[in-house]
Amino acid sequence: MNLIDGKKIAAEVEQKLLERIALLKQRGITPGLAVVLVGEDPASQAYVRNKDCACQRLGMFSRKIELPASTSQNELLQLIEKLNDNPLIHGILVQSPPPSHIDEQAITKALDPRKDVDGFHPINVAKLAMDDESGFVPCTPLGCQHLLTAHGIETRGANIVIVGRSLIVGKPMALLLLRKGLGGDATVTIAHSRTRHLVEITRSADIVIAALGRPHALGAENLREGAVVIDVGINRIPDTSSSTGYRLVGDVDFDAVAHRCAAITPVPGGVGPMTIAMLMHNCVKACERLTS
Ligand code: GUN
């Protein structure tokens, strides 16, 4: 079994970004990211903190905007309008999921697509589907693809089963893997909560990408010997022996499957750091495009 070290690969991505950031700084420009969090969900707070830290680490400008759960749709739309017009901000991210009274689609559509570093705006979704590389690709799928290519795992002609059909991971992941060229050319299946015979489907995969958001949902029975596993899940499960009272586990039962995998990502330390690195990548790309 080969461990796919997301921390190491993310650090390499960030190292390369530093060169592009230095070039921008020579022109008096600092890439700026605004991260908006509505409400007090502890997991979202941790993600937002990590994104803010990454900006600091790379010498980028970061504006963290934390709003109470009672924030209205209109207040949020007004904030987005201001950030769209702010020349110091090149990327805008609204942490998902927002409280239930917020219409997430309306918020996404209000973003300037040129600052939509999450790649959730309809323009960017369409560009991904059309293989137009001027758009932004959602960070987690981009990170998963990079883990595969950086590890020399062939996707061309491979049977790849994605478990999960979300707008953030499953659907864009499929589109990316279908693209022509390096990290693409795969035969892609998307399975989800209504899929019949899931075990047979995942067992046919050369590569399984687990993005269901359910702790240890996939076990040894789901994988053939020698499969590659990319585990997107980050689930908090109670753990009284931990000082935080919880521990993080993936959507795949790592201990049960690792011995039969050719390669597997750990949780934490697999996909998570890559998502952040790709967010920084998208933000630098947005800055370069907006200021060229
Ligand atoms: N929540 C979970 N993943 C993401 C992400 O990639 N972007 C945003 N904005 N929210 C998320």
PDB file of C-alpha atoms and ligand atoms in Angstrom:
ATOM      1  CA  MET A   1       0.000   0.000   0.000  1.00  0.00           C
ATOM      2  CA  ASN A   2       1.163   3.439  -0.974  1.00  0.00           C
ATOM      3  CA  LEU A   3       0.063   6.439   1.079  1.00  0.00           C
ATOM      4  CA  ILE A   4      -0.835   9.491  -0.989  1.00  0.00           C
ATOM      5  CA  ASP A   5       0.598  12.350   1.035  1.00  0.00           C
ATOM      6  CA  GLY A   6      -1.698  15.335   0.435  1.00  0.00           C
ATOM      7  CA  LYS A   7       0.242  17.565   2.804  1.00  0.00           C
ATOM      8  CA  LYS A   8       3.465  17.093   0.874  1.00  0.00           C
ATOM      9  CA  ILE A   9       1.880  17.516  -2.557  1.00  0.00           C
ATOM     10  CA  ALA A  10      -0.037  20.602  -1.361  1.00  0.00           C
ATOM     11  CA  ALA A  11       3.223  22.118  -0.053  1.00  0.00           C
ATOM     12  CA  GLU A  12       4.773  21.618  -3.516  1.00  0.00           C
ATOM     13  CA  VAL A  13       1.809  23.367  -5.162  1.00  0.00           C
ATOM     14  CA  GLU A  14       2.120  26.256  -2.722  1.00  0.00           C
ATOM     15  CA  GLN A  15       5.860  26.487  -3.349  1.00  0.00           C
ATOM     16  CA  LYS A  16       5.217  26.987  -7.067  1.00  0.00           C
ATOM     17  CA  LEU A  17       2.533  29.574  -6.346  1.00  0.00           C
ATOM     18  CA  LEU A  18       5.029  31.636  -4.348  1.00  0.00           C
ATOM     19  CA  GLU A  19       6.904  32.374  -7.585  1.00  0.00           C
ATOM     20  CA  ARG A  20       3.739  33.680  -9.268  1.00  0.00           C
ATOM     21  CA  ILE A  21       2.841  35.720  -6.186  1.00  0.00           C
ATOM     22  CA  ALA A  22       6.352  37.254  -6.187  1.00  0.00           C
ATOM     23  CA  LEU A  23       5.872  38.320  -9.826  1.00  0.00           C
ATOM     24  CA  LEU A  24       2.566  39.988  -8.944  1.00  0.00           C
ATOM     25  CA  LYS A  25       4.176  41.738  -5.989  1.00  0.00           C
ATOM     26  CA  GLN A  26       6.881  43.121  -8.273  1.00  0.00           C
ATOM     27  CA  ARG A  27       4.010  44.897 -10.026  1.00  0.00           C
ATOM     28  CA  GLY A  28       2.713  46.188  -6.697  1.00  0.00           C
ATOM     29  CA  ILE A  29      -0.168  43.692  -6.600  1.00  0.00           C
ATOM     30  CA  THR A  30      -1.041  41.343  -3.725  1.00  0.00           C
ATOM     31  CA  PRO A  31      -3.612  38.624  -4.442  1.00  0.00           C
ATOM     32  CA  GLY A  32      -6.560  39.123  -2.105  1.00  0.00           C
ATOM     33  CA  LEU A  33      -9.151  36.574  -0.956  1.00  0.00           C
ATOM     34  CA  ALA A  34     -12.376  37.304   0.917  1.00  0.00           C
ATOM     35  CA  VAL A  35     -13.807  34.376   2.870  1.00  0.00           C
ATOM     36  CA  VAL A  36     -17.348  34.836   4.134  1.00  0.00           C
ATOM     37  CA  LEU A  37     -18.792  32.658   6.878  1.00  0.00           C
ATOM     38  CA  VAL A  38     -22.405  32.993   7.964  1.00  0.00           C
ATOM     39  CA  GLY A  39     -23.214  31.301  11.263  1.00  0.00           C
ATOM     40  CA  GLU A  40     -21.157  29.397  13.789  1.00  0.00           C
ATOM     41  CA  ASP A  41     -20.829  25.845  12.540  1.00  0.00           C
ATOM     42  CA  PRO A  42     -17.575  24.597  14.157  1.00  0.00           C
ATOM     43  CA  ALA A  43     -16.425  22.600  11.117  1.00  0.00           C
ATOM     44  CA  SER A  44     -16.990  25.581   8.808  1.00  0.00           C
ATOM     45  CA  GLN A  45     -15.141  27.815  11.275  1.00  0.00           C
ATOM     46  CA  ALA A  46     -12.173  25.439  11.112  1.00  0.00           C
ATOM     47  CA  TYR A  47     -12.206  25.393   7.271  1.00  0.00           C
ATOM     48  CA  VAL A  48     -12.354  29.187   7.122  1.00  0.00           C
ATOM     49  CA  ARG A  49      -9.478  29.436   9.595  1.00  0.00           C
ATOM     50  CA  ASN A  50      -7.378  27.085   7.449  1.00  0.00           C
ATOM     51  CA  LYS A  51      -8.071  29.162   4.328  1.00  0.00           C
ATOM     52  CA  ASP A  52      -7.108  32.351   6.157  1.00  0.00           C
ATOM     53  CA  CYS A  53      -3.874  30.724   7.447  1.00  0.00           C
ATOM     54  CA  ALA A  54      -2.948  29.600   3.924  1.00  0.00           C
ATOM     55  CA  CYS A  55      -3.248  33.188   2.669  1.00  0.00           C
ATOM     56  CA  GLN A  56      -0.955  34.401   5.458  1.00  0.00           C
ATOM     57  CA  ARG A  57       1.533  31.620   4.709  1.00  0.00           C
ATOM     58  CA  LEU A  58       1.750  32.665   1.049  1.00  0.00           C
ATOM     59  CA  GLY A  59       1.854  36.397   1.730  1.00  0.00           C
ATOM     60  CA  MET A  60      -1.576  36.959   0.231  1.00  0.00           C
ATOM     61  CA  PHE A  61      -4.147  39.425   1.495  1.00  0.00           C
ATOM     62  CA  SER A  62      -6.987  37.758   3.339  1.00  0.00           C
ATOM     63  CA  ARG A  63     -10.233  39.223   4.561  1.00  0.00           C
ATOM     64  CA  LYS A  64     -12.200  36.931   6.818  1.00  0.00           C
ATOM     65  CA  ILE A  65     -15.780  38.100   7.251  1.00  0.00           C
ATOM     66  CA  GLU A  66     -17.735  36.278   9.948  1.00  0.00           C
ATOM     67  CA  LEU A  67     -21.421  37.128  10.129  1.00  0.00           C
ATOM     68  CA  PRO A  68     -24.107  36.003  12.589  1.00  0.00           C
ATOM     69  CA  ALA A  69     -26.499  33.225  11.557  1.00  0.00           C
ATOM     70  CA  SER A  70     -29.281  35.846  11.584  1.00  0.00           C
ATOM     71  CA  THR A  71     -27.736  37.698   8.602  1.00  0.00           C
ATOM     72  CA  SER A  72     -30.388  38.252   5.936  1.00  0.00           C
ATOM     73  CA  GLN A  73     -30.172  37.276   2.317  1.00  0.00           C
ATOM     74  CA  ASN A  74     -30.160  40.963   1.349  1.00  0.00           C
ATOM     75  CA  GLU A  75     -27.336  41.857   3.706  1.00  0.00           C
ATOM     76  CA  LEU A  76     -25.279  39.046   2.242  1.00  0.00           C
ATOM     77  CA  LEU A  77     -26.066  40.127  -1.335  1.00  0.00           C
ATOM     78  CA  GLN A  78     -25.015  43.689  -0.487  1.00  0.00           C
ATOM     79  CA  LEU A  79     -21.730  42.426   0.958  1.00  0.00           C
ATOM     80  CA  ILE A  80     -21.042  40.408  -2.205  1.00  0.00           C
ATOM     81  CA  GLU A  81     -21.728  43.449  -4.353  1.00  0.00           C
ATOM     82  CA  LYS A  82     -19.146  45.422  -2.349  1.00  0.00           C
ATOM     83  CA  LEU A  83     -16.578  42.636  -2.610  1.00  0.00           C
ATOM     84  CA  ASN A  84     -17.230  42.350  -6.374  1.00  0.00           C
ATOM     85  CA  ASP A  85     -16.332  46.056  -6.670  1.00  0.00           C
ATOM     86  CA  ASN A  86     -13.347  45.983  -4.295  1.00  0.00           C
ATOM     87  CA  PRO A  87     -10.109  46.090  -6.346  1.00  0.00           C
ATOM     88  CA  LEU A  88      -8.065  44.628  -3.454  1.00  0.00           C
ATOM     89  CA  ILE A  89     -10.162  41.439  -3.536  1.00  0.00           C
ATOM     90  CA  HIS A  90      -9.561  39.007  -6.421  1.00  0.00           C
ATOM     91  CA  GLY A  91     -11.310  35.944  -5.023  1.00  0.00           C
ATOM     92  CA  ILE A  92     -14.536  35.600  -3.048  1.00  0.00           C
ATOM     93  CA  LEU A  93     -15.687  32.469  -1.242  1.00  0.00           C
ATOM     94  CA  VAL A  94     -18.874  32.028   0.751  1.00  0.00           C
ATOM     95  CA  GLN A  95     -18.436  29.007   2.991  1.00  0.00           C
ATOM     96  CA  SER A  96     -21.015  26.320   2.351  1.00  0.00           C
ATOM     97  CA  PRO A  97     -23.498  25.369   3.729  1.00  0.00           C
ATOM     98  CA  PRO A  98     -25.062  28.688   4.794  1.00  0.00           C
ATOM     99  CA  PRO A  99     -27.999  28.807   7.261  1.00  0.00           C
ATOM    100  CA  SER A 100     -31.234  27.440   5.769  1.00  0.00           C
ATOM    101  CA  HIS A 101     -32.920  30.844   5.247  1.00  0.00           C
ATOM    102  CA  ILE A 102     -30.190  31.797   2.755  1.00  0.00           C
ATOM    103  CA  ASP A 103     -30.736  30.908  -0.903  1.00  0.00           C
ATOM    104  CA  GLU A 104     -27.289  29.571  -1.748  1.00  0.00           C
ATOM    105  CA  GLN A 105     -27.883  29.591  -5.502  1.00  0.00           C
ATOM    106  CA  ALA A 106     -28.849  33.268  -5.472  1.00  0.00           C
ATOM    107  CA  ILE A 107     -25.669  34.083  -3.539  1.00  0.00           C
ATOM    108  CA  THR A 108     -23.521  32.105  -5.975  1.00  0.00           C
ATOM    109  CA  LYS A 109     -25.117  33.855  -8.958  1.00  0.00           C
ATOM    110  CA  ALA A 110     -24.426  37.264  -7.389  1.00  0.00           C
ATOM    111  CA  LEU A 111     -20.658  36.637  -7.393  1.00  0.00           C
ATOM    112  CA  ASP A 112     -18.580  38.188 -10.152  1.00  0.00           C
ATOM    113  CA  PRO A 113     -17.652  34.989 -12.070  1.00  0.00           C
ATOM    114  CA  ARG A 114     -14.120  36.369 -12.461  1.00  0.00           C
ATOM    115  CA  LYS A 115     -13.796  36.304  -8.642  1.00  0.00           C
ATOM    116  CA  ASP A 116     -15.615  32.984  -8.129  1.00  0.00           C
ATOM    117  CA  VAL A 117     -12.603  30.990  -6.912  1.00  0.00           C
ATOM    118  CA  ASP A 118     -14.905  28.152  -5.792  1.00  0.00           C
ATOM    119  CA  GLY A 119     -16.018  27.596  -9.393  1.00  0.00           C
ATOM    120  CA  PHE A 120     -19.696  27.386  -8.372  1.00  0.00           C
ATOM    121  CA  HIS A 121     -21.082  30.233 -10.550  1.00  0.00           C
ATOM    122  CA  PRO A 122     -23.136  28.999 -13.560  1.00  0.00           C
ATOM    123  CA  ILE A 123     -20.626  30.603 -15.947  1.00  0.00           C
ATOM    124  CA  ASN A 124     -17.781  28.596 -14.413  1.00  0.00           C
ATOM    125  CA  VAL A 125     -19.850  25.402 -14.256  1.00  0.00           C
ATOM    126  CA  ALA A 126     -20.577  25.825 -17.967  1.00  0.00           C
ATOM    127  CA  LYS A 127     -16.940  26.550 -18.796  1.00  0.00           C
ATOM    128  CA  LEU A 128     -15.886  23.324 -17.064  1.00  0.00           C
ATOM    129  CA  ALA A 129     -18.499  21.374 -19.027  1.00  0.00           C
ATOM    130  CA  MET A 130     -17.283  23.020 -22.256  1.00  0.00           C
ATOM    131  CA  ASP A 131     -13.564  22.434 -21.574  1.00  0.00           C
ATOM    132  CA  ASP A 132     -12.984  26.209 -21.548  1.00  0.00           C
ATOM    133  CA  GLU A 133      -9.946  26.580 -19.307  1.00  0.00           C
ATOM    134  CA  SER A 134     -10.506  30.281 -18.635  1.00  0.00           C
ATOM    135  CA  GLY A 135     -13.011  29.392 -15.901  1.00  0.00           C
ATOM    136  CA  PHE A 136     -12.527  28.243 -12.324  1.00  0.00           C
ATOM    137  CA  VAL A 137     -12.728  24.574 -11.385  1.00  0.00           C
ATOM    138  CA  PRO A 138     -14.000  23.701  -7.877  1.00  0.00           C
ATOM    139  CA  CYS A 139     -11.048  23.281  -5.521  1.00  0.00           C
ATOM    140  CA  THR A 140     -11.683  19.805  -4.115  1.00  0.00           C
ATOM    141  CA  PRO A 141     -12.040  18.003  -7.474  1.00  0.00           C
ATOM    142  CA  LEU A 142      -9.061  19.940  -8.809  1.00  0.00           C
ATOM    143  CA  GLY A 143      -7.078  18.802  -5.763  1.00  0.00           C
ATOM    144  CA  CYS A 144      -8.134  15.158  -6.212  1.00  0.00           C
ATOM    145  CA  GLN A 145      -7.070  15.217  -9.853  1.00  0.00           C
ATOM    146  CA  HIS A 146      -3.732  16.744  -8.899  1.00  0.00           C
ATOM    147  CA  LEU A 147      -3.144  14.031  -6.278  1.00  0.00           C
ATOM    148  CA  LEU A 148      -3.611  11.394  -8.988  1.00  0.00           C
ATOM    149  CA  THR A 149      -1.326  13.056 -11.550  1.00  0.00           C
ATOM    150  CA  ALA A 150       1.342  13.973  -8.968  1.00  0.00           C
ATOM    151  CA  HIS A 151       1.407  10.338  -7.869  1.00  0.00           C
ATOM    152  CA  GLY A 152       1.726   9.110 -11.443  1.00  0.00           C
ATOM    153  CA  ILE A 153      -1.623   7.299 -11.301  1.00  0.00           C
ATOM    154  CA  GLU A 154      -2.924   6.820 -14.839  1.00  0.00           C
ATOM    155  CA  THR A 155      -6.482   8.048 -15.398  1.00  0.00           C
ATOM    156  CA  ARG A 156      -6.500   7.491 -19.155  1.00  0.00           C
ATOM    157  CA  GLY A 157      -8.905   4.677 -19.917  1.00  0.00           C
ATOM    158  CA  ALA A 158      -9.255   3.925 -16.194  1.00  0.00           C
ATOM    159  CA  ASN A 159     -12.588   2.953 -14.679  1.00  0.00           C
ATOM    160  CA  ILE A 160     -13.195   5.639 -12.091  1.00  0.00           C
ATOM    161  CA  VAL A 161     -16.210   5.449  -9.797  1.00  0.00           C
ATOM    162  CA  ILE A 162     -17.169   8.613  -7.940  1.00  0.00           C
ATOM    163  CA  VAL A 163     -19.499   7.995  -5.011  1.00  0.00           C
ATOM    164  CA  GLY A 164     -21.456  11.222  -4.429  1.00  0.00           C
ATOM    165  CA  ARG A 165     -23.188  13.612  -6.838  1.00  0.00           C
ATOM    166  CA  SER A 166     -22.755  17.022  -5.186  1.00  0.00           C
ATOM    167  CA  LEU A 167     -22.202  20.283  -7.001  1.00  0.00           C
ATOM    168  CA  ILE A 168     -19.045  20.840  -4.925  1.00  0.00           C
ATOM    169  CA  VAL A 169     -17.364  17.481  -5.579  1.00  0.00           C
ATOM    170  CA  GLY A 170     -19.118  14.668  -7.460  1.00  0.00           C
ATOM    171  CA  LYS A 171     -20.375  16.410 -10.587  1.00  0.00           C
ATOM    172  CA  PRO A 172     -17.351  18.652 -11.281  1.00  0.00           C
ATOM    173  CA  MET A 173     -15.041  15.704 -10.501  1.00  0.00           C
ATOM    174  CA  ALA A 174     -16.710  13.695 -13.271  1.00  0.00           C
ATOM    175  CA  LEU A 175     -16.359  16.538 -15.777  1.00  0.00           C
ATOM    176  CA  LEU A 176     -12.668  16.982 -14.935  1.00  0.00           C
ATOM    177  CA  LEU A 177     -11.888  13.298 -15.319  1.00  0.00           C
ATOM    178  CA  LEU A 178     -13.677  13.249 -18.677  1.00  0.00           C
ATOM    179  CA  ARG A 179     -11.505  16.022 -20.113  1.00  0.00           C
ATOM    180  CA  LYS A 180      -8.954  15.069 -22.715  1.00  0.00           C
ATOM    181  CA  GLY A 181      -5.305  14.888 -21.675  1.00  0.00           C
ATOM    182  CA  LEU A 182      -3.316  14.410 -18.475  1.00  0.00           C
ATOM    183  CA  GLY A 183      -5.515  13.605 -15.474  1.00  0.00           C
ATOM    184  CA  GLY A 184      -8.480  12.998 -17.764  1.00  0.00           C
ATOM    185  CA  ASP A 185      -9.602  10.521 -20.442  1.00  0.00           C
ATOM    186  CA  ALA A 186     -11.217   8.324 -17.791  1.00  0.00           C
ATOM    187  CA  THR A 187     -14.333   6.184 -18.024  1.00  0.00           C
ATOM    188  CA  VAL A 188     -16.421   7.756 -15.291  1.00  0.00           C
ATOM    189  CA  THR A 189     -19.339   6.435 -13.262  1.00  0.00           C
ATOM    190  CA  ILE A 190     -21.150   8.513 -10.645  1.00  0.00           C
ATOM    191  CA  ALA A 191     -22.862   6.482  -7.931  1.00  0.00           C
ATOM    192  CA  HIS A 192     -25.044   8.006  -5.211  1.00  0.00           C
ATOM    193  CA  SER A 193     -27.495   7.253  -2.416  1.00  0.00           C
ATOM    194  CA  ARG A 194     -30.072   5.770  -4.818  1.00  0.00           C
ATOM    195  CA  THR A 195     -27.607   3.619  -6.762  1.00  0.00           C
ATOM    196  CA  ARG A 196     -28.437  -0.083  -6.889  1.00  0.00           C
ATOM    197  CA  HIS A 197     -25.711  -2.696  -6.489  1.00  0.00           C
ATOM    198  CA  LEU A 198     -23.169  -0.164  -5.224  1.00  0.00           C
ATOM    199  CA  VAL A 199     -20.747  -2.883  -4.124  1.00  0.00           C
ATOM    200  CA  GLU A 200     -20.512  -4.376  -7.620  1.00  0.00           C
ATOM    201  CA  ILE A 201     -20.050  -0.938  -9.148  1.00  0.00           C
ATOM    202  CA  THR A 202     -17.290   0.202  -6.801  1.00  0.00           C
ATOM    203  CA  ARG A 203     -15.601  -3.216  -7.083  1.00  0.00           C
ATOM    204  CA  SER A 204     -15.288  -2.687 -10.830  1.00  0.00           C
ATOM    205  CA  ALA A 205     -13.308   0.531 -10.315  1.00  0.00           C
ATOM    206  CA  ASP A 206      -9.601   1.057 -10.820  1.00  0.00           C
ATOM    207  CA  ILE A 207      -9.987   4.277  -8.844  1.00  0.00           C
ATOM    208  CA  VAL A 208     -12.720   5.046  -6.284  1.00  0.00           C
ATOM    209  CA  ILE A 209     -13.379   8.644  -5.270  1.00  0.00           C
ATOM    210  CA  ALA A 210     -15.463   8.683  -2.099  1.00  0.00           C
ATOM    211  CA  ALA A 211     -17.464  11.854  -1.572  1.00  0.00           C
ATOM    212  CA  LEU A 212     -20.649  10.830   0.184  1.00  0.00           C
ATOM    213  CA  GLY A 213     -20.076  12.645   3.450  1.00  0.00           C
ATOM    214  CA  ARG A 214     -20.782   9.579   5.615  1.00  0.00           C
ATOM    215  CA  PRO A 215     -18.120   8.221   8.013  1.00  0.00           C
ATOM    216  CA  HIS A 216     -16.668   4.845   7.003  1.00  0.00           C
ATOM    217  CA  ALA A 217     -19.428   4.318   4.425  1.00  0.00           C
ATOM    218  CA  LEU A 218     -17.155   2.277   2.153  1.00  0.00           C
ATOM    219  CA  GLY A 219     -15.318  -0.819   3.395  1.00  0.00           C
ATOM    220  CA  ALA A 220     -13.204  -3.684   2.083  1.00  0.00           C
ATOM    221  CA  GLU A 221     -16.193  -5.233   0.263  1.00  0.00           C
ATOM    222  CA  ASN A 222     -16.392  -2.106  -1.939  1.00  0.00           C
ATOM    223  CA  LEU A 223     -12.896  -2.409  -3.384  1.00  0.00           C
ATOM    224  CA  ARG A 224     -11.048  -4.760  -5.594  1.00  0.00           C
ATOM    225  CA  GLU A 225      -7.470  -5.709  -4.766  1.00  0.00           C
ATOM    226  CA  GLY A 226      -5.093  -3.084  -6.126  1.00  0.00           C
ATOM    227  CA  ALA A 227      -7.605  -0.232  -6.401  1.00  0.00           C
ATOM    228  CA  VAL A 228      -6.668   3.390  -5.771  1.00  0.00           C
ATOM    229  CA  VAL A 229      -8.780   5.288  -3.216  1.00  0.00           C
ATOM    230  CA  ILE A 230      -9.230   9.034  -2.962  1.00  0.00           C
ATOM    231  CA  ASP A 231     -11.203   9.804   0.203  1.00  0.00           C
ATOM    232  CA  VAL A 232     -12.853  13.225   0.133  1.00  0.00           C
ATOM    233  CA  GLY A 233     -14.790  12.767   3.380  1.00  0.00           C
ATOM    234  CA  ILE A 234     -13.960  14.745   6.501  1.00  0.00           C
ATOM    235  CA  ASN A 235     -16.304  13.519   9.228  1.00  0.00           C
ATOM    236  CA  ARG A 236     -16.184  14.315  12.929  1.00  0.00           C
ATOM    237  CA  ILE A 237     -16.963  11.308  15.098  1.00  0.00           C
ATOM    238  CA  PRO A 238     -17.109  11.350  18.907  1.00  0.00           C
ATOM    239  CA  ASP A 239     -13.882  10.244  20.610  1.00  0.00           C
ATOM    240  CA  THR A 240     -13.628  10.572  24.356  1.00  0.00           C
ATOM    241  CA  SER A 241      -9.874   9.872  24.319  1.00  0.00           C
ATOM    242  CA  SER A 242      -9.249  13.021  22.264  1.00  0.00           C
ATOM    243  CA  SER A 243      -8.891  16.457  23.899  1.00  0.00           C
ATOM    244  CA  THR A 244     -11.342  17.888  21.371  1.00  0.00           C
ATOM    245  CA  GLY A 245     -13.915  15.163  22.065  1.00  0.00           C
ATOM    246  CA  TYR A 246     -13.921  14.085  18.434  1.00  0.00           C
ATOM    247  CA  ARG A 247     -11.675  12.742  15.703  1.00  0.00           C
ATOM    248  CA  LEU A 248     -11.713  13.073  11.939  1.00  0.00           C
ATOM    249  CA  VAL A 249     -12.402  10.088   9.729  1.00  0.00           C
ATOM    250  CA  GLY A 250     -13.006   9.696   6.021  1.00  0.00           C
ATOM    251  CA  ASP A 251     -15.860   8.186   4.021  1.00  0.00           C
ATOM    252  CA  VAL A 252     -13.710   5.068   3.635  1.00  0.00           C
ATOM    253  CA  ASP A 253     -12.797   2.721   6.481  1.00  0.00           C
ATOM    254  CA  PHE A 254      -9.048   3.267   6.081  1.00  0.00           C
ATOM    255  CA  ASP A 255      -7.881   0.511   8.445  1.00  0.00           C
ATOM    256  CA  ALA A 256     -10.143  -2.071   6.810  1.00  0.00           C
ATOM    257  CA  VAL A 257      -9.153  -1.293   3.220  1.00  0.00           C
ATOM    258  CA  ALA A 258      -5.597   0.089   3.215  1.00  0.00           C
ATOM    259  CA  HIS A 259      -3.920  -3.323   2.886  1.00  0.00           C
ATOM    260  CA  ARG A 260      -5.767  -4.104  -0.352  1.00  0.00           C
ATOM    261  CA  CYS A 261      -5.242  -0.713  -2.034  1.00  0.00           C
ATOM    262  CA  ALA A 262      -2.467   0.172  -4.460  1.00  0.00           C
ATOM    263  CA  ALA A 263      -2.633   3.713  -3.067  1.00  0.00           C
ATOM    264  CA  ILE A 264      -4.920   5.591  -0.676  1.00  0.00           C
ATOM    265  CA  THR A 265      -5.278   9.086   0.786  1.00  0.00           C
ATOM    266  CA  PRO A 266      -5.363   9.411   4.590  1.00  0.00           C
ATOM    267  CA  VAL A 267      -7.894  11.558   6.494  1.00  0.00           C
ATOM    268  CA  PRO A 268      -6.736  14.022   7.652  1.00  0.00           C
ATOM    269  CA  GLY A 269      -3.739  14.858   5.465  1.00  0.00           C
ATOM    270  CA  GLY A 270      -5.050  13.697   2.099  1.00  0.00           C
ATOM    271  CA  VAL A 271      -7.561  15.692   0.104  1.00  0.00           C
ATOM    272  CA  GLY A 272      -8.053  18.453   2.721  1.00  0.00           C
ATOM    273  CA  PRO A 273      -4.696  20.236   2.253  1.00  0.00           C
ATOM    274  CA  MET A 274      -5.109  19.940  -1.526  1.00  0.00           C
ATOM    275  CA  THR A 275      -8.446  21.768  -1.439  1.00  0.00           C
ATOM    276  CA  ILE A 276      -6.745  24.674   0.295  1.00  0.00           C
ATOM    277  CA  ALA A 277      -3.778  24.656  -2.107  1.00  0.00           C
ATOM    278  CA  MET A 278      -6.145  24.699  -5.095  1.00  0.00           C
ATOM    279  CA  LEU A 279      -8.092  27.576  -3.576  1.00  0.00           C
ATOM    280  CA  MET A 280      -4.837  29.504  -3.408  1.00  0.00           C
ATOM    281  CA  HIS A 281      -4.131  28.461  -7.013  1.00  0.00           C
ATOM    282  CA  ASN A 282      -7.537  29.747  -8.152  1.00  0.00           C
ATOM    283  CA  CYS A 283      -7.042  32.975  -6.234  1.00  0.00           C
ATOM    284  CA  VAL A 284      -3.650  33.639  -7.840  1.00  0.00           C
ATOM    285  CA  LYS A 285      -5.167  32.835 -11.253  1.00  0.00           C
ATOM    286  CA  ALA A 286      -8.054  35.277 -10.580  1.00  0.00           C
ATOM    287  CA  CYS A 287      -5.590  37.976  -9.544  1.00  0.00           C
ATOM    288  CA  GLU A 288      -3.407  37.468 -12.628  1.00  0.00           C
ATOM    289  CA  ARG A 289      -6.434  37.665 -14.923  1.00  0.00           C
ATOM    290  CA  LEU A 290      -8.030  40.669 -13.244  1.00  0.00           C
ATOM    291  CA  THR A 291      -4.798  42.675 -13.283  1.00  0.00           C
ATOM    292  CA  SER A 292      -3.287  41.713 -16.654  1.00  0.00           C
TER     293      SER A 292
HETATM  294  N1  GUN B   1     -17.861  23.634   2.035  1.00  0.00           N
HETATM  295  C1  GUN B   1     -17.247  22.444   1.850  1.00  0.00           C
HETATM  296  N2  GUN B   1     -16.372  22.523   0.835  1.00  0.00           N
HETATM  297  C2  GUN B   1     -16.433  23.801   0.360  1.00  0.00           C
HETATM  298  C3  GUN B   1     -15.762  24.492  -0.685  1.00  0.00           C
HETATM  299  O1  GUN B   1     -14.923  23.968  -1.421  1.00  0.00           O
HETATM  300  N3  GUN B   1     -16.095  25.797  -0.827  1.00  0.00           N
HETATM  301  C4  GUN B   1     -17.027  26.406  -0.073  1.00  0.00           C
HETATM  302  N4  GUN B   1     -17.308  27.690  -0.301  1.00  0.00           N
HETATM  303  N5  GUN B   1     -17.670  25.792   0.906  1.00  0.00           N
HETATM  304  C5  GUN B   1     -17.363  24.498   1.121  1.00  0.00           C
END
